[in-house]
Amino acid sequence: MGDQRCFSDTGFSAFLSEGRLMGTRCSCGELHLPPRALCPSCHGTDLAWEETGGDGRLVAITRMAMVSPSMARQGFGSENPLCVGVVALTAGPRVVGQVVEIDHLTPGTAVSVDWSRSCPEAGLVFMASGAGSDLTE
């Protein structure tokens, strides 16, 4: 039986709090993340929650030295840039999240969600996958 949480930021955040990365799968086959109540591909409303897993490949990365006051209070800035990347999840969708331990990361690097740092307040945090990771494109 599928989860009955509403397809919203609230439902998505609740799953993140549980250490689960969830998207919505439409009956037309499209998977969307963040979740949506209306499929942008077919405009259908026959959707169900689907766990996407947190593995993927880094597509792009940027370092932000000029940050908002709230990020500065968290210690980010010119001496400690906030690194943000686009990740193509193995399940298909692309997501944006913070990327940590970036000195050795380049586009194409296998990454996974760091659940010890990810939460609704911080969003998704990615780090390089462990050695021996077997991710395919």
Short mmCIF file of C-alpha atoms in Angstrom, two decimals:
data_model
loop_
_atom_site.label_atom_id
_atom_site.label_comp_id
_atom_site.label_asym_id
_atom_site.label_seq_id
_atom_site.Cartn_x
_atom_site.Cartn_y
_atom_site.Cartn_z
CA MET A 1 0.00 0.00 0.00
CA GLY A 2 1.37 3.42 -0.96
CA ASP A 3 2.04 6.28 1.42
CA GLN A 4 -0.88 8.69 1.70
CA ARG A 5 1.10 11.86 2.52
CA CYS A 6 0.19 14.82 0.35
CA PHE A 7 2.46 15.62 -2.58
CA SER A 8 3.93 18.81 -1.09
CA ASP A 9 7.03 20.29 0.49
CA THR A 10 5.65 19.15 3.85
CA GLY A 11 5.41 15.53 2.72
CA PHE A 12 8.82 15.69 1.03
CA SER A 13 10.40 17.20 4.19
CA ALA A 14 8.85 14.52 6.39
CA PHE A 15 10.48 11.83 4.24
CA LEU A 16 13.84 13.67 4.38
CA SER A 17 13.55 13.65 8.19
CA GLU A 18 13.24 9.85 7.94
CA GLY A 19 16.33 9.59 5.71
CA ARG A 20 14.32 8.84 2.57
CA LEU A 21 14.54 10.69 -0.76
CA MET A 22 11.09 10.47 -2.34
CA GLY A 23 9.66 11.64 -5.64
CA THR A 24 6.31 11.18 -7.34
CA ARG A 25 5.77 8.68 -10.15
CA CYS A 26 2.92 9.40 -12.56
CA SER A 27 0.88 6.66 -14.23
CA CYS A 28 2.44 7.88 -17.52
CA GLY A 29 5.80 6.66 -16.16
CA GLU A 30 7.49 10.01 -15.41
CA LEU A 31 9.32 10.38 -12.07
CA HIS A 32 9.45 13.87 -10.55
CA LEU A 33 11.61 15.25 -7.80
CA PRO A 34 10.73 17.45 -6.04
CA PRO A 35 7.31 15.81 -5.80
CA ARG A 36 4.38 17.30 -7.69
CA ALA A 37 0.62 16.89 -7.39
CA LEU A 38 0.22 17.38 -11.16
CA CYS A 39 2.43 15.69 -13.74
CA PRO A 40 4.06 18.35 -15.95
CA SER A 41 4.43 15.79 -18.77
CA CYS A 42 0.84 14.57 -19.18
CA HIS A 43 -1.02 16.82 -16.71
CA GLY A 44 -2.27 13.70 -14.95
CA THR A 45 -3.07 13.43 -11.27
CA ASP A 46 -2.63 9.65 -10.86
CA LEU A 47 0.60 9.86 -8.85
CA ALA A 48 2.26 7.76 -6.17
CA TRP A 49 5.26 8.28 -3.91
CA GLU A 50 8.41 6.44 -5.00
CA GLU A 51 11.72 6.20 -3.18
CA THR A 52 14.52 7.32 -5.49
CA GLY A 53 17.55 6.41 -3.43
CA GLY A 54 20.32 8.92 -2.98
CA ASP A 55 22.94 7.73 -5.46
CA GLY A 56 23.89 9.52 -8.64
CA ARG A 57 26.56 11.37 -10.57
CA LEU A 58 27.71 14.94 -10.18
CA VAL A 59 26.74 16.93 -13.27
CA ALA A 60 27.96 20.41 -12.27
CA ILE A 61 29.38 22.13 -9.20
CA THR A 62 29.95 25.72 -8.14
CA ARG A 63 31.55 27.39 -5.13
CA MET A 64 29.73 30.38 -3.64
CA ALA A 65 31.90 32.77 -1.62
CA MET A 66 29.22 35.49 -1.52
CA VAL A 67 26.44 34.01 0.61
CA SER A 68 23.25 35.13 2.30
CA PRO A 69 23.37 36.29 5.93
CA SER A 70 21.80 33.01 7.09
CA MET A 71 24.51 31.00 5.30
CA ALA A 72 27.20 33.31 6.73
CA ARG A 73 25.87 32.52 10.23
CA GLN A 74 26.46 28.85 9.41
CA GLY A 75 30.11 29.61 8.65
CA PHE A 76 30.06 29.91 4.87
CA GLY A 77 31.76 32.78 3.03
CA SER A 78 34.98 33.72 1.28
CA GLU A 79 37.13 31.56 3.59
CA ASN A 80 34.70 28.62 3.50
CA PRO A 81 32.68 28.70 0.26
CA LEU A 82 29.32 26.98 0.04
CA CYS A 83 29.56 24.32 -2.66
CA VAL A 84 26.39 23.47 -4.56
CA GLY A 85 26.00 20.88 -7.27
CA VAL A 86 23.54 19.39 -9.71
CA VAL A 87 23.26 15.62 -9.28
CA ALA A 88 21.71 13.24 -11.81
CA LEU A 89 20.18 10.57 -9.61
CA THR A 90 20.47 6.97 -10.76
CA ALA A 91 16.65 6.90 -10.64
CA GLY A 92 16.54 9.64 -13.30
CA PRO A 93 15.68 13.08 -11.92
CA ARG A 94 18.27 15.78 -11.38
CA VAL A 95 18.42 17.56 -8.03
CA VAL A 96 20.40 20.42 -6.55
CA GLY A 97 22.14 20.10 -3.21
CA GLN A 98 25.13 21.06 -1.15
CA VAL A 99 28.28 19.10 -1.99
CA VAL A 100 30.92 18.46 0.68
CA GLU A 101 34.54 17.30 0.49
CA ILE A 102 34.79 18.69 -3.03
CA ASP A 103 38.57 18.90 -3.50
CA HIS A 104 38.62 15.68 -5.52
CA LEU A 105 35.16 15.92 -7.12
CA THR A 106 34.59 16.66 -10.80
CA PRO A 107 31.55 16.28 -13.04
CA GLY A 108 30.91 12.57 -13.50
CA THR A 109 31.99 11.62 -9.98
CA ALA A 110 29.70 9.12 -8.23
CA VAL A 111 28.03 10.78 -5.24
CA SER A 112 25.41 9.83 -2.67
CA VAL A 113 23.30 11.62 -0.10
CA ASP A 114 25.09 12.13 3.22
CA TRP A 115 22.16 11.39 5.53
CA SER A 116 24.13 12.51 8.60
CA ARG A 117 24.05 16.08 7.21
CA SER A 118 20.83 16.12 5.14
CA CYS A 119 17.61 17.33 6.74
CA PRO A 120 14.64 19.53 5.82
CA GLU A 121 16.43 22.62 7.15
CA ALA A 122 19.73 22.00 5.33
CA GLY A 123 18.31 20.26 2.27
CA LEU A 124 20.19 17.52 0.48
CA VAL A 125 23.91 17.17 1.12
CA PHE A 126 25.97 14.99 -1.22
CA MET A 127 29.45 13.52 -0.90
CA ALA A 128 31.58 11.18 -3.00
CA SER A 129 30.32 7.60 -2.95
CA GLY A 130 32.43 4.99 -1.23
CA ALA A 131 35.07 3.04 -3.09
CA GLY A 132 33.69 0.28 -5.21
CA SER A 133 30.47 2.13 -5.94
CA ASP A 134 28.80 0.66 -9.02
CA LEU A 135 26.69 3.44 -10.49
CA THR A 136 25.71 3.45 -14.12
CA GLU A 137 24.48 6.33 -16.21
#
